């Protein structure tokens, strides 16, 4: 490897926003740029992104960090890409234009299609093949919906030009100037079209959803050579050597490469992911079996509890209800009252994921009385994030032999000290927060750098990560755990709200 390589670059395309980060030889952050992403809510339960905006921002953010770091693109050894998962789109490979907005993972528009599949007794074979619970969350029904819509909107359209992909595939295709149409196995495992045993598209599932294999990207290992950025984009051909789903990237960054190690990321949603090694573990408690990552020779698997709406509730307090001006403000607001004054919030803004999998659940505030103020409402929303994680930790404990004794966290909302303390209280175990909360970006940078030899050793890289703070269960634990029982009652009432 040439000696002038000083950095690796991570592109982290999240649900709330997009990021580019330059990492140095020690795995430390040198520069970063971030921009929030526009959310479109065309109907209740529908969520869309403009894939054109995602690509324009990606290009802009990469150029911005390179310029601000005062470096040459030729000094970048490799590029790692990590993305919001399941979100998918169709585009025209001749014009490069998306044929519709991307449908975001939180979107519930295909719930009726899923219900029909449930009635046709397809849930079990789908779970057997993909490791996933049949739900509108995953890409398959979204792609089927997009194909239908695009065909009915443009009856004369030549569909042989249309290709499909998740956000990694879209951005990889653009980064390589339309040369590479591929995805990695961790992202593919979230589409509900990949067979977990073969690690490739399942012909029966493609038939079931009426999706032609020729539109689908090639499934590749997460760690390997995907191609290089087109020279004129950033001024150098940077090798693209790692692609992960965002949760899998965070798992990689935390050093969770062996069974028994797990992490929870607090972003738009919360995702508790436990490494199970090269063994596929099937859950008895509605958790997902998924690919952690793959290299040329090996595939690692994970068990996952996906909670759809956590940080997103905080965005909603800010942008929808306008109860707060910024997310960090919730910390002081929550700490200004001793409790939520009897208010319980059910964060089912996109239905409920693990462990309920209820597409018809909707959000609700319950227990409101005349003395309730803004602070109590806000506090109930933050508490509900911790309660959801508690439910999934309980489910994982029921699935495993050893009870979880420490929760490693990361993600935007883990900055919130109130939330982390309340989480430790309600779980009754310590919560460990690292110094670098962008584990997602960090994981993809680590992966990309390891493939090209920029980083010599994974274990050493992971050992350099530092803990910022450990939250121990404290004086609030007893009340938090009692309130968790009340909250479960509220959840029961919010379930099956829409048919
Ligand atoms: P994603 O990768 O899903 O886009 P991030 O990890 O970037 O998510 O985190 C963004 C989320 O974190 C937003 O939903 C935001 O509301 C939440 N967030 C950011 N800062 C705070 C904070 N100080 N307190 C609580 N939530 C926060």
Short mmCIF file of C-alpha atoms and ligand atoms in Angstrom, two decimals:
data_model
loop_
_atom_site.label_atom_id
_atom_site.label_comp_id
_atom_site.label_asym_id
_atom_site.label_seq_id
_atom_site.Cartn_x
_atom_site.Cartn_y
_atom_site.Cartn_z
CA UNK A 1 0.00 0.00 0.00
CA UNK A 2 1.35 3.44 -0.86
CA UNK A 3 2.53 5.44 2.13
CA UNK A 4 0.68 8.62 1.40
CA UNK A 5 -2.64 7.13 2.45
CA UNK A 6 -3.67 8.95 5.59
CA UNK A 7 -7.40 8.35 5.88
CA UNK A 8 -10.39 6.20 5.20
CA UNK A 9 -13.75 7.77 4.54
CA UNK A 10 -17.10 6.56 5.80
CA UNK A 11 -20.39 7.48 4.17
CA UNK A 12 -23.22 6.93 6.65
CA UNK A 13 -26.64 7.40 5.09
CA UNK A 14 -29.14 7.28 7.95
CA UNK A 15 -32.88 7.81 8.07
CA UNK A 16 -32.69 11.18 9.79
CA UNK A 17 -29.64 12.41 7.93
CA UNK A 18 -26.51 11.76 5.90
CA UNK A 19 -22.92 11.94 7.05
CA UNK A 20 -19.40 11.70 5.69
CA UNK A 21 -16.54 11.18 8.14
CA UNK A 22 -12.78 10.96 7.63
CA UNK A 23 -11.00 8.59 10.00
CA UNK A 24 -7.23 8.48 10.57
CA UNK A 25 -4.81 5.59 11.18
CA UNK A 26 -5.79 5.39 14.86
CA UNK A 27 -9.46 5.09 13.97
CA UNK A 28 -10.08 8.62 15.27
CA UNK A 29 -12.40 11.13 13.58
CA UNK A 30 -10.57 13.87 11.66
CA UNK A 31 -13.47 15.72 10.00
CA UNK A 32 -17.13 15.19 9.49
CA UNK A 33 -20.03 16.76 7.65
CA UNK A 34 -23.73 16.13 8.26
CA UNK A 35 -27.01 17.18 6.72
CA UNK A 36 -30.53 16.29 7.79
CA UNK A 37 -32.62 14.54 5.15
CA UNK A 38 -36.11 15.67 4.04
CA UNK A 39 -38.86 13.32 5.22
CA UNK A 40 -42.03 13.02 3.13
CA UNK A 41 -45.28 11.85 4.76
CA UNK A 42 -47.74 11.73 1.84
CA UNK A 43 -50.41 9.84 3.85
CA UNK A 44 -50.75 8.55 7.42
CA UNK A 45 -48.31 5.69 7.86
CA UNK A 46 -46.43 6.47 4.64
CA UNK A 47 -42.79 7.68 4.71
CA UNK A 48 -40.69 8.50 1.64
CA UNK A 49 -37.23 9.86 0.80
CA UNK A 50 -36.03 11.53 -2.37
CA UNK A 51 -33.19 9.26 -3.54
CA UNK A 52 -31.92 12.08 -5.76
CA UNK A 53 -31.45 14.22 -2.64
CA UNK A 54 -29.58 11.35 -0.90
CA UNK A 55 -27.12 11.06 -3.79
CA UNK A 56 -26.64 14.84 -4.19
CA UNK A 57 -25.99 15.19 -0.45
CA UNK A 58 -23.58 12.25 -0.43
CA UNK A 59 -21.49 13.83 -3.15
CA UNK A 60 -21.58 17.22 -1.48
CA UNK A 61 -20.69 15.89 1.99
CA UNK A 62 -17.72 13.88 0.73
CA UNK A 63 -16.36 16.89 -1.14
CA UNK A 64 -16.93 19.02 1.96
CA UNK A 65 -14.94 16.80 4.35
CA UNK A 66 -12.12 16.41 1.86
CA UNK A 67 -11.90 20.19 1.42
CA UNK A 68 -12.17 20.94 5.14
CA UNK A 69 -9.53 18.38 6.09
CA UNK A 70 -7.26 20.12 3.64
CA UNK A 71 -6.28 16.81 2.12
CA UNK A 72 -6.03 15.26 -1.34
CA UNK A 73 -8.55 12.60 -2.31
CA UNK A 74 -5.59 10.44 -3.34
CA UNK A 75 -4.66 10.25 0.36
CA UNK A 76 -7.85 8.32 1.07
CA UNK A 77 -7.09 4.61 1.18
CA UNK A 78 -10.67 3.33 0.98
CA UNK A 79 -14.33 4.15 1.29
CA UNK A 80 -16.85 2.35 3.52
CA UNK A 81 -20.57 2.73 2.98
CA UNK A 82 -23.31 2.12 5.54
CA UNK A 83 -26.98 2.88 5.10
CA UNK A 84 -30.46 2.85 6.55
CA UNK A 85 -31.70 -0.63 5.73
CA UNK A 86 -34.80 -1.94 3.91
CA UNK A 87 -35.56 1.44 2.28
CA UNK A 88 -35.71 0.74 -1.45
CA UNK A 89 -36.30 2.23 -4.86
CA UNK A 90 -36.41 1.64 -8.58
CA UNK A 91 -34.47 3.70 -11.08
CA UNK A 92 -33.88 3.90 -14.80
CA UNK A 93 -30.38 2.69 -15.61
CA UNK A 94 -30.18 4.77 -18.78
CA UNK A 95 -31.23 8.13 -17.32
CA UNK A 96 -30.05 7.41 -13.76
CA UNK A 97 -33.35 8.88 -12.49
CA UNK A 98 -35.43 7.29 -9.71
CA UNK A 99 -38.85 6.18 -10.96
CA UNK A 100 -40.55 7.14 -7.68
CA UNK A 101 -39.55 8.36 -4.22
CA UNK A 102 -37.82 5.67 -2.17
CA UNK A 103 -40.14 3.92 0.28
CA UNK A 104 -38.65 4.14 3.76
CA UNK A 105 -38.43 1.17 6.12
CA UNK A 106 -40.90 2.82 8.51
CA UNK A 107 -43.58 2.97 5.81
CA UNK A 108 -46.71 0.90 6.47
CA UNK A 109 -48.45 1.13 3.06
CA UNK A 110 -47.98 -2.54 2.32
CA UNK A 111 -49.60 -3.75 5.55
CA UNK A 112 -52.69 -4.99 3.62
CA UNK A 113 -50.43 -7.02 1.29
CA UNK A 114 -48.73 -8.55 4.34
CA UNK A 115 -52.08 -9.38 5.93
CA UNK A 116 -53.11 -11.18 2.79
CA UNK A 117 -49.87 -13.15 2.79
CA UNK A 118 -50.52 -14.04 6.44
CA UNK A 119 -53.95 -15.33 5.45
CA UNK A 120 -52.37 -17.38 2.67
CA UNK A 121 -50.13 -18.95 5.34
CA UNK A 122 -46.97 -17.54 3.80
CA UNK A 123 -45.53 -16.12 7.06
CA UNK A 124 -43.87 -19.34 8.17
CA UNK A 125 -42.16 -20.28 4.90
CA UNK A 126 -40.98 -16.67 4.52
CA UNK A 127 -39.52 -16.71 8.04
CA UNK A 128 -37.91 -20.07 7.38
CA UNK A 129 -36.18 -18.80 4.23
CA UNK A 130 -35.29 -15.27 5.31
CA UNK A 131 -35.14 -15.31 9.12
CA UNK A 132 -37.57 -12.36 9.10
CA UNK A 133 -41.04 -11.88 10.55
CA UNK A 134 -43.52 -11.15 7.71
CA UNK A 135 -44.06 -7.39 8.04
CA UNK A 136 -44.34 -4.26 5.91
CA UNK A 137 -40.97 -3.20 7.40
CA UNK A 138 -38.90 -5.19 4.88
CA UNK A 139 -38.23 -4.30 1.24
CA UNK A 140 -40.02 -7.11 -0.63
CA UNK A 141 -43.58 -5.79 -0.38
CA UNK A 142 -42.34 -2.22 -0.92
CA UNK A 143 -40.62 -3.22 -4.18
CA UNK A 144 -43.75 -5.06 -5.31
CA UNK A 145 -45.80 -1.92 -4.56
CA UNK A 146 -43.32 0.30 -6.44
CA UNK A 147 -43.38 -1.95 -9.51
CA UNK A 148 -47.17 -1.89 -9.56
CA UNK A 149 -47.30 1.88 -9.16
CA UNK A 150 -44.65 2.59 -11.77
CA UNK A 151 -46.40 0.29 -14.27
CA UNK A 152 -49.81 1.84 -13.71
CA UNK A 153 -48.45 5.42 -13.82
CA UNK A 154 -46.48 4.85 -17.04
CA UNK A 155 -48.09 2.06 -19.07
CA UNK A 156 -45.64 2.68 -21.94
CA UNK A 157 -42.51 2.61 -19.80
CA UNK A 158 -39.79 0.17 -20.88
CA UNK A 159 -39.32 -1.74 -17.63
CA UNK A 160 -36.24 -3.50 -18.97
CA UNK A 161 -34.37 -0.32 -18.08
CA UNK A 162 -35.58 -0.36 -14.48
CA UNK A 163 -33.29 -1.65 -11.77
CA UNK A 164 -33.91 -2.04 -8.05
CA UNK A 165 -31.96 -1.57 -4.90
CA UNK A 166 -31.68 -0.53 -1.31
CA UNK A 167 -29.90 2.77 -0.52
CA UNK A 168 -26.43 1.18 -0.55
CA UNK A 169 -27.07 -0.15 -4.06
CA UNK A 170 -28.33 3.22 -5.30
CA UNK A 171 -25.36 5.12 -3.93
CA UNK A 172 -22.79 2.48 -4.97
CA UNK A 173 -24.22 2.61 -8.50
CA UNK A 174 -23.85 6.40 -8.53
CA UNK A 175 -20.40 6.38 -6.91
CA UNK A 176 -19.15 4.04 -9.63
CA UNK A 177 -20.72 6.07 -12.43
CA UNK A 178 -23.37 3.41 -13.11
CA UNK A 179 -20.82 0.60 -13.39
CA UNK A 180 -21.62 -1.52 -10.34
CA UNK A 181 -25.12 -2.72 -9.46
CA UNK A 182 -24.53 -4.64 -6.22
CA UNK A 183 -25.41 -4.89 -2.55
CA UNK A 184 -23.77 -6.58 0.40
CA UNK A 185 -25.15 -9.60 2.20
CA UNK A 186 -26.12 -7.71 5.38
CA UNK A 187 -28.35 -5.31 3.42
CA UNK A 188 -29.67 -8.11 1.20
CA UNK A 189 -30.70 -10.08 4.29
CA UNK A 190 -33.17 -7.28 5.14
CA UNK A 191 -35.06 -7.32 1.86
CA UNK A 192 -37.08 -10.49 2.65
CA UNK A 193 -35.90 -11.74 -0.75
CA UNK A 194 -32.60 -13.29 0.31
CA UNK A 195 -32.35 -16.92 1.32
CA UNK A 196 -30.32 -17.09 4.56
CA UNK A 197 -28.93 -20.51 3.71
CA UNK A 198 -27.64 -19.65 0.22
CA UNK A 199 -26.84 -15.98 0.90
CA UNK A 200 -28.40 -15.09 -2.46
CA UNK A 201 -31.79 -14.10 -3.90
CA UNK A 202 -34.40 -16.78 -3.36
CA UNK A 203 -36.10 -17.66 -6.70
CA UNK A 204 -39.34 -18.66 -4.96
CA UNK A 205 -39.59 -15.39 -3.07
CA UNK A 206 -38.81 -13.36 -6.21
CA UNK A 207 -41.68 -15.24 -7.89
CA UNK A 208 -44.00 -14.69 -4.94
CA UNK A 209 -43.46 -10.91 -5.12
CA UNK A 210 -43.32 -10.89 -8.92
CA UNK A 211 -39.85 -9.33 -9.02
CA UNK A 212 -37.54 -10.30 -11.85
CA UNK A 213 -34.04 -11.36 -10.84
CA UNK A 214 -32.57 -9.26 -13.66
CA UNK A 215 -33.58 -6.06 -11.80
CA UNK A 216 -31.88 -7.14 -8.61
CA UNK A 217 -28.32 -6.21 -7.65
CA UNK A 218 -25.57 -8.78 -7.29
CA UNK A 219 -25.18 -9.91 -3.66
CA UNK A 220 -21.56 -9.53 -2.54
CA UNK A 221 -19.62 -10.00 0.73
CA UNK A 222 -19.77 -6.94 3.06
CA UNK A 223 -15.98 -6.82 3.20
CA UNK A 224 -14.36 -6.91 -0.24
CA UNK A 225 -13.81 -5.04 -3.46
CA UNK A 226 -17.01 -3.44 -4.77
CA UNK A 227 -15.36 -1.08 -7.26
CA UNK A 228 -13.97 2.46 -7.13
CA UNK A 229 -15.45 5.95 -7.17
CA UNK A 230 -15.61 7.43 -10.66
CA UNK A 231 -12.54 9.64 -11.06
CA UNK A 232 -14.30 12.93 -11.77
CA UNK A 233 -16.56 12.76 -8.69
CA UNK A 234 -13.98 13.49 -6.02
CA UNK A 235 -10.79 13.80 -8.02
CA UNK A 236 -9.49 10.26 -7.38
CA UNK A 237 -10.64 6.69 -7.80
CA UNK A 238 -11.21 5.68 -4.19
CA UNK A 239 -11.67 1.93 -3.67
CA UNK A 240 -15.02 0.99 -2.12
CA UNK A 241 -14.20 -1.93 0.16
CA UNK A 242 -16.95 -2.27 2.76
CA UNK A 243 -20.73 -2.04 2.73
CA UNK A 244 -22.92 -2.77 5.74
CA UNK A 245 -26.46 -2.16 6.88
CA UNK A 246 -26.24 0.56 9.56
CA UNK A 247 -26.96 -1.76 12.51
CA UNK A 248 -24.47 -4.33 11.32
CA UNK A 249 -21.81 -1.61 10.92
CA UNK A 250 -22.35 -0.52 14.53
CA UNK A 251 -22.04 -4.15 15.67
CA UNK A 252 -18.72 -4.36 13.80
CA UNK A 253 -17.46 -1.11 15.38
CA UNK A 254 -18.28 -2.31 18.89
CA UNK A 255 -16.08 -5.36 18.29
CA UNK A 256 -19.06 -7.70 18.64
CA UNK A 257 -17.56 -10.47 16.52
CA UNK A 258 -18.27 -13.42 18.83
CA UNK A 259 -21.42 -15.02 20.23
CA UNK A 260 -22.50 -13.34 23.47
CA UNK A 261 -21.55 -9.82 22.38
CA UNK A 262 -24.30 -7.32 21.58
CA UNK A 263 -25.10 -3.62 21.22
CA UNK A 264 -28.07 -1.29 21.04
CA UNK A 265 -28.12 1.69 18.66
CA UNK A 266 -30.43 4.63 19.47
CA UNK A 267 -31.15 6.38 16.17
CA UNK A 268 -34.43 6.94 14.36
CA UNK A 269 -35.36 3.53 15.73
CA UNK A 270 -33.57 1.35 18.30
CA UNK A 271 -31.90 -1.88 17.27
CA UNK A 272 -30.60 -4.43 19.71
CA UNK A 273 -28.31 -6.76 17.78
CA UNK A 274 -26.51 -9.81 19.18
CA UNK A 275 -23.73 -11.58 17.30
CA UNK A 276 -24.27 -15.35 16.98
CA UNK A 277 -21.09 -16.19 15.06
CA UNK A 278 -21.28 -18.48 12.05
CA UNK A 279 -24.35 -20.15 13.50
CA UNK A 280 -27.87 -19.08 12.53
CA UNK A 281 -29.94 -18.86 15.70
CA UNK A 282 -33.74 -19.00 15.35
CA UNK A 283 -35.67 -16.97 17.91
CA UNK A 284 -38.62 -18.29 19.92
CA UNK A 285 -39.52 -14.70 20.84
CA UNK A 286 -40.14 -12.82 17.61
CA UNK A 287 -36.58 -11.64 17.10
CA UNK A 288 -35.07 -11.65 13.62
CA UNK A 289 -32.29 -13.89 12.34
CA UNK A 290 -30.14 -11.81 10.05
CA UNK A 291 -26.68 -11.53 8.49
CA UNK A 292 -24.17 -9.63 10.62
CA UNK A 293 -21.60 -9.42 7.83
CA UNK A 294 -19.79 -11.59 5.33
CA UNK A 295 -16.32 -11.73 3.86
CA UNK A 296 -15.10 -13.89 0.97
CA UNK A 297 -15.13 -17.05 3.08
CA UNK A 298 -17.45 -16.65 6.03
CA UNK A 299 -20.87 -15.31 6.90
CA UNK A 300 -21.61 -14.21 10.45
CA UNK A 301 -25.18 -14.05 11.72
CA UNK A 302 -27.02 -12.08 14.37
CA UNK A 303 -30.24 -12.02 16.34
CA UNK A 304 -31.99 -8.67 16.26
CA UNK A 305 -34.79 -6.81 17.99
CA UNK A 306 -35.94 -3.90 15.80
CA UNK A 307 -37.94 -1.06 17.40
CA UNK A 308 -39.19 1.29 14.71
CA UNK A 309 -39.81 4.61 16.41
CA UNK A 310 -37.50 5.93 19.10
CA UNK A 311 -35.38 8.95 18.11
CA UNK A 312 -38.07 9.58 15.50
CA UNK A 313 -40.51 10.41 18.35
CA UNK A 314 -38.12 13.13 19.43
CA UNK A 315 -38.04 14.54 15.89
CA UNK A 316 -41.83 14.44 16.00
CA UNK A 317 -41.93 16.36 19.31
CA UNK A 318 -39.80 18.98 17.55
CA UNK A 319 -41.28 19.12 14.03
CA UNK A 320 -44.78 17.70 14.42
CA UNK A 321 -45.98 18.85 17.85
CA UNK A 322 -43.46 21.70 18.19
CA UNK A 323 -43.23 20.95 21.94
CA UNK A 324 -39.45 21.32 21.84
CA UNK A 325 -37.02 23.33 19.73
CA UNK A 326 -34.19 20.81 19.65
CA UNK A 327 -33.57 17.16 20.59
CA UNK A 328 -30.92 17.91 23.28
CA UNK A 329 -33.43 20.15 25.10
CA UNK A 330 -35.38 17.03 26.11
CA UNK A 331 -32.70 16.15 28.66
CA UNK A 332 -33.23 19.23 30.86
CA UNK A 333 -36.99 19.11 30.36
CA UNK A 334 -37.13 15.48 31.54
CA UNK A 335 -34.86 16.16 34.49
CA UNK A 336 -36.99 19.13 35.57
CA UNK A 337 -39.80 16.81 36.77
CA UNK A 338 -39.56 13.78 39.07
CA UNK A 339 -41.67 11.57 36.79
CA UNK A 340 -44.12 11.65 33.89
CA UNK A 341 -47.04 12.42 36.24
CA UNK A 342 -48.89 9.28 35.24
CA UNK A 343 -48.58 9.80 31.47
CA UNK A 344 -47.58 6.85 29.28
CA UNK A 345 -46.68 7.14 25.64
CA UNK A 346 -46.82 4.29 23.14
CA UNK A 347 -44.38 5.08 20.31
CA UNK A 348 -46.25 3.13 17.62
CA UNK A 349 -46.03 5.91 15.01
CA UNK A 350 -45.13 3.27 12.41
CA UNK A 351 -46.83 0.35 14.12
CA UNK A 352 -44.84 -1.80 16.54
CA UNK A 353 -41.82 -3.94 15.70
CA UNK A 354 -40.16 -6.38 18.09
CA UNK A 355 -41.45 -8.12 20.06
CA UNK A 356 -45.07 -7.30 19.04
CA UNK A 357 -44.96 -7.02 15.23
CA UNK A 358 -48.27 -5.19 15.10
CA UNK A 359 -48.66 -3.23 11.87
CA UNK A 360 -52.02 -1.90 13.06
CA UNK A 361 -50.80 -0.36 16.33
CA UNK A 362 -50.70 3.45 16.45
CA UNK A 363 -49.14 5.98 18.82
CA UNK A 364 -51.00 7.12 21.93
CA UNK A 365 -50.64 9.18 25.10
CA UNK A 366 -52.52 7.62 28.01
CA UNK A 367 -53.11 8.52 31.65
CA UNK A 368 -53.44 12.26 31.05
CA UNK A 369 -54.95 14.32 33.90
CA UNK A 370 -55.36 18.07 34.41
CA UNK A 371 -51.98 18.61 36.07
CA UNK A 372 -50.00 17.28 33.11
CA UNK A 373 -47.58 19.74 31.57
CA UNK A 374 -45.34 19.77 28.52
CA UNK A 375 -42.42 18.35 30.53
CA UNK A 376 -44.45 15.29 31.51
CA UNK A 377 -45.49 14.62 27.92
CA UNK A 378 -41.89 14.94 26.75
CA UNK A 379 -40.64 12.74 29.60
CA UNK A 380 -43.20 10.05 28.80
CA UNK A 381 -41.89 9.96 25.22
CA UNK A 382 -38.27 9.46 26.35
CA UNK A 383 -39.30 6.88 28.94
CA UNK A 384 -41.14 4.93 26.24
CA UNK A 385 -37.87 4.53 24.31
CA UNK A 386 -36.27 2.86 27.33
CA UNK A 387 -39.34 0.68 27.95
CA UNK A 388 -39.24 -0.62 24.38
CA UNK A 389 -35.59 -1.56 24.75
CA UNK A 390 -36.42 -3.29 28.06
CA UNK A 391 -39.06 -5.42 26.28
CA UNK A 392 -36.55 -6.51 23.66
CA UNK A 393 -33.80 -7.21 26.24
CA UNK A 394 -36.34 -9.42 28.05
CA UNK A 395 -37.13 -11.24 24.78
CA UNK A 396 -33.43 -11.77 24.09
CA UNK A 397 -32.90 -13.07 27.62
CA UNK A 398 -35.67 -15.59 27.03
CA UNK A 399 -33.96 -16.74 23.81
CA UNK A 400 -30.42 -17.01 25.21
CA UNK A 401 -28.71 -19.12 27.88
CA UNK A 402 -27.00 -16.24 29.65
CA UNK A 403 -28.81 -13.10 30.79
CA UNK A 404 -27.56 -9.81 29.34
CA UNK A 405 -25.49 -8.10 32.03
CA UNK A 406 -24.28 -4.95 30.24
CA UNK A 407 -25.75 -2.89 27.41
CA UNK A 408 -23.29 -1.23 25.01
CA UNK A 409 -24.97 1.67 23.23
CA UNK A 410 -24.39 4.20 20.46
CA UNK A 411 -26.38 6.43 18.08
CA UNK A 412 -27.73 9.99 18.17
CA UNK A 413 -30.19 9.61 21.04
CA UNK A 414 -27.63 7.89 23.29
CA UNK A 415 -26.18 11.38 23.83
CA UNK A 416 -29.09 12.00 26.16
CA UNK A 417 -27.94 11.43 29.76
CA UNK A 418 -31.48 11.30 31.09
CA UNK A 419 -32.42 8.59 28.63
CA UNK A 420 -29.31 6.52 29.38
CA UNK A 421 -29.78 6.78 33.16
CA UNK A 422 -33.45 5.87 32.85
CA UNK A 423 -32.45 2.97 30.60
CA UNK A 424 -30.04 1.62 33.24
CA UNK A 425 -32.74 2.07 35.90
CA UNK A 426 -35.43 0.23 34.00
CA UNK A 427 -33.10 -2.58 32.88
CA UNK A 428 -31.36 -2.95 36.24
CA UNK A 429 -27.99 -3.39 34.44
CA UNK A 430 -25.23 -0.90 33.49
CA UNK A 431 -25.38 0.96 30.20
CA UNK A 432 -22.00 1.71 28.59
CA UNK A 433 -21.66 4.67 26.23
CA UNK A 434 -18.54 5.02 24.03
CA UNK A 435 -16.71 8.28 23.36
CA UNK A 436 -17.52 8.06 19.65
CA UNK A 437 -21.27 7.69 19.21
CA UNK A 438 -21.09 7.37 15.42
CA UNK A 439 -20.43 3.66 15.67
CA UNK A 440 -22.25 3.14 12.39
CA UNK A 441 -19.83 5.26 10.40
CA UNK A 442 -16.92 3.95 12.43
CA UNK A 443 -17.81 0.33 11.61
CA UNK A 444 -17.87 0.97 7.87
CA UNK A 445 -14.57 2.87 8.05
CA UNK A 446 -12.97 0.06 10.07
CA UNK A 447 -14.21 -2.52 7.56
CA UNK A 448 -13.05 -0.56 4.51
CA UNK A 449 -9.63 0.16 6.06
CA UNK A 450 -9.08 -3.46 7.13
CA UNK A 451 -9.76 -4.79 3.62
CA UNK A 452 -7.03 -2.63 2.05
CA UNK A 453 -4.57 -3.13 4.91
CA UNK A 454 -4.79 0.51 6.04
CA UNK A 455 -5.74 -0.94 9.42
CA UNK A 456 -3.64 -4.01 10.17
CA UNK A 457 -5.68 -5.57 12.95
CA UNK A 458 -9.38 -5.57 13.89
CA UNK A 459 -8.90 -6.46 17.58
CA UNK A 460 -6.36 -3.70 18.05
CA UNK A 461 -8.59 -1.14 16.33
CA UNK A 462 -11.55 -2.05 18.51
CA UNK A 463 -9.45 -1.98 21.68
CA UNK A 464 -8.61 1.68 21.05
CA UNK A 465 -12.26 2.70 21.36
CA UNK A 466 -12.93 4.50 24.61
CA UNK A 467 -15.82 4.47 27.00
CA UNK A 468 -17.29 7.90 27.70
CA UNK A 469 -19.53 6.94 30.61
CA UNK A 470 -21.15 3.95 32.27
CA UNK A 471 -24.63 4.54 33.69
CA UNK A 472 -25.35 2.30 36.69
CA UNK A 473 -28.90 1.53 37.87
CA UNK A 474 -29.64 4.10 40.59
CA UNK A 475 -32.25 5.45 42.96
CA UNK A 476 -34.88 5.61 40.22
CA UNK A 477 -34.69 1.89 39.41
CA UNK A 478 -37.58 0.64 41.53
CA UNK A 479 -40.05 3.24 40.23
CA UNK A 480 -38.89 2.84 36.63
CA UNK A 481 -39.43 -0.91 36.78
CA UNK A 482 -42.88 -0.53 38.35
CA UNK A 483 -43.83 2.03 35.70
CA UNK A 484 -42.67 -0.38 32.98
CA UNK A 485 -45.51 -2.71 34.04
CA UNK A 486 -48.03 0.16 33.65
CA UNK A 487 -46.58 1.04 30.26
CA UNK A 488 -47.20 -2.50 29.01
CA UNK A 489 -50.89 -1.93 29.79
CA UNK A 490 -50.82 1.19 27.60
CA UNK A 491 -49.18 -0.85 24.81
CA UNK A 492 -51.98 -3.39 24.95
CA UNK A 493 -54.52 -0.62 24.41
CA UNK A 494 -52.65 0.85 21.43
CA UNK A 495 -52.39 -2.46 19.59
CA UNK A 496 -54.60 -3.35 16.61
CA UNK A 497 -55.77 0.26 16.34
CA UNK A 498 -56.21 0.27 12.56
CA UNK A 499 -57.34 -2.78 10.66
P1 LIG B 1 -30.16 7.65 12.09
O1 LIG B 1 -28.85 6.95 11.83
O2 LIG B 1 -31.33 6.72 12.24
O3 LIG B 1 -30.43 8.76 11.12
P2 LIG B 1 -28.80 9.00 14.32
O4 LIG B 1 -27.96 8.01 15.05
O5 LIG B 1 -28.12 10.00 13.47
O6 LIG B 1 -30.01 8.29 13.55
O7 LIG B 1 -29.65 9.74 15.46
C1 LIG B 1 -30.62 10.68 15.13
C2 LIG B 1 -31.74 10.59 16.14
O8 LIG B 1 -31.22 10.91 17.43
C3 LIG B 1 -32.85 11.58 15.84
O9 LIG B 1 -34.06 10.86 15.78
C4 LIG B 1 -32.82 12.55 17.01
O10 LIG B 1 -34.13 12.86 17.43
C5 LIG B 1 -32.10 11.79 18.10
N1 LIG B 1 -31.27 12.67 18.95
C6 LIG B 1 -30.20 13.40 18.58
N2 LIG B 1 -29.69 14.07 19.64
C7 LIG B 1 -30.46 13.75 20.71
C8 LIG B 1 -30.47 14.10 22.10
N3 LIG B 1 -29.56 14.92 22.62
N4 LIG B 1 -31.43 13.57 22.88
C9 LIG B 1 -32.34 12.72 22.39
N5 LIG B 1 -32.38 12.36 21.09
C10 LIG B 1 -31.47 12.85 20.26
#
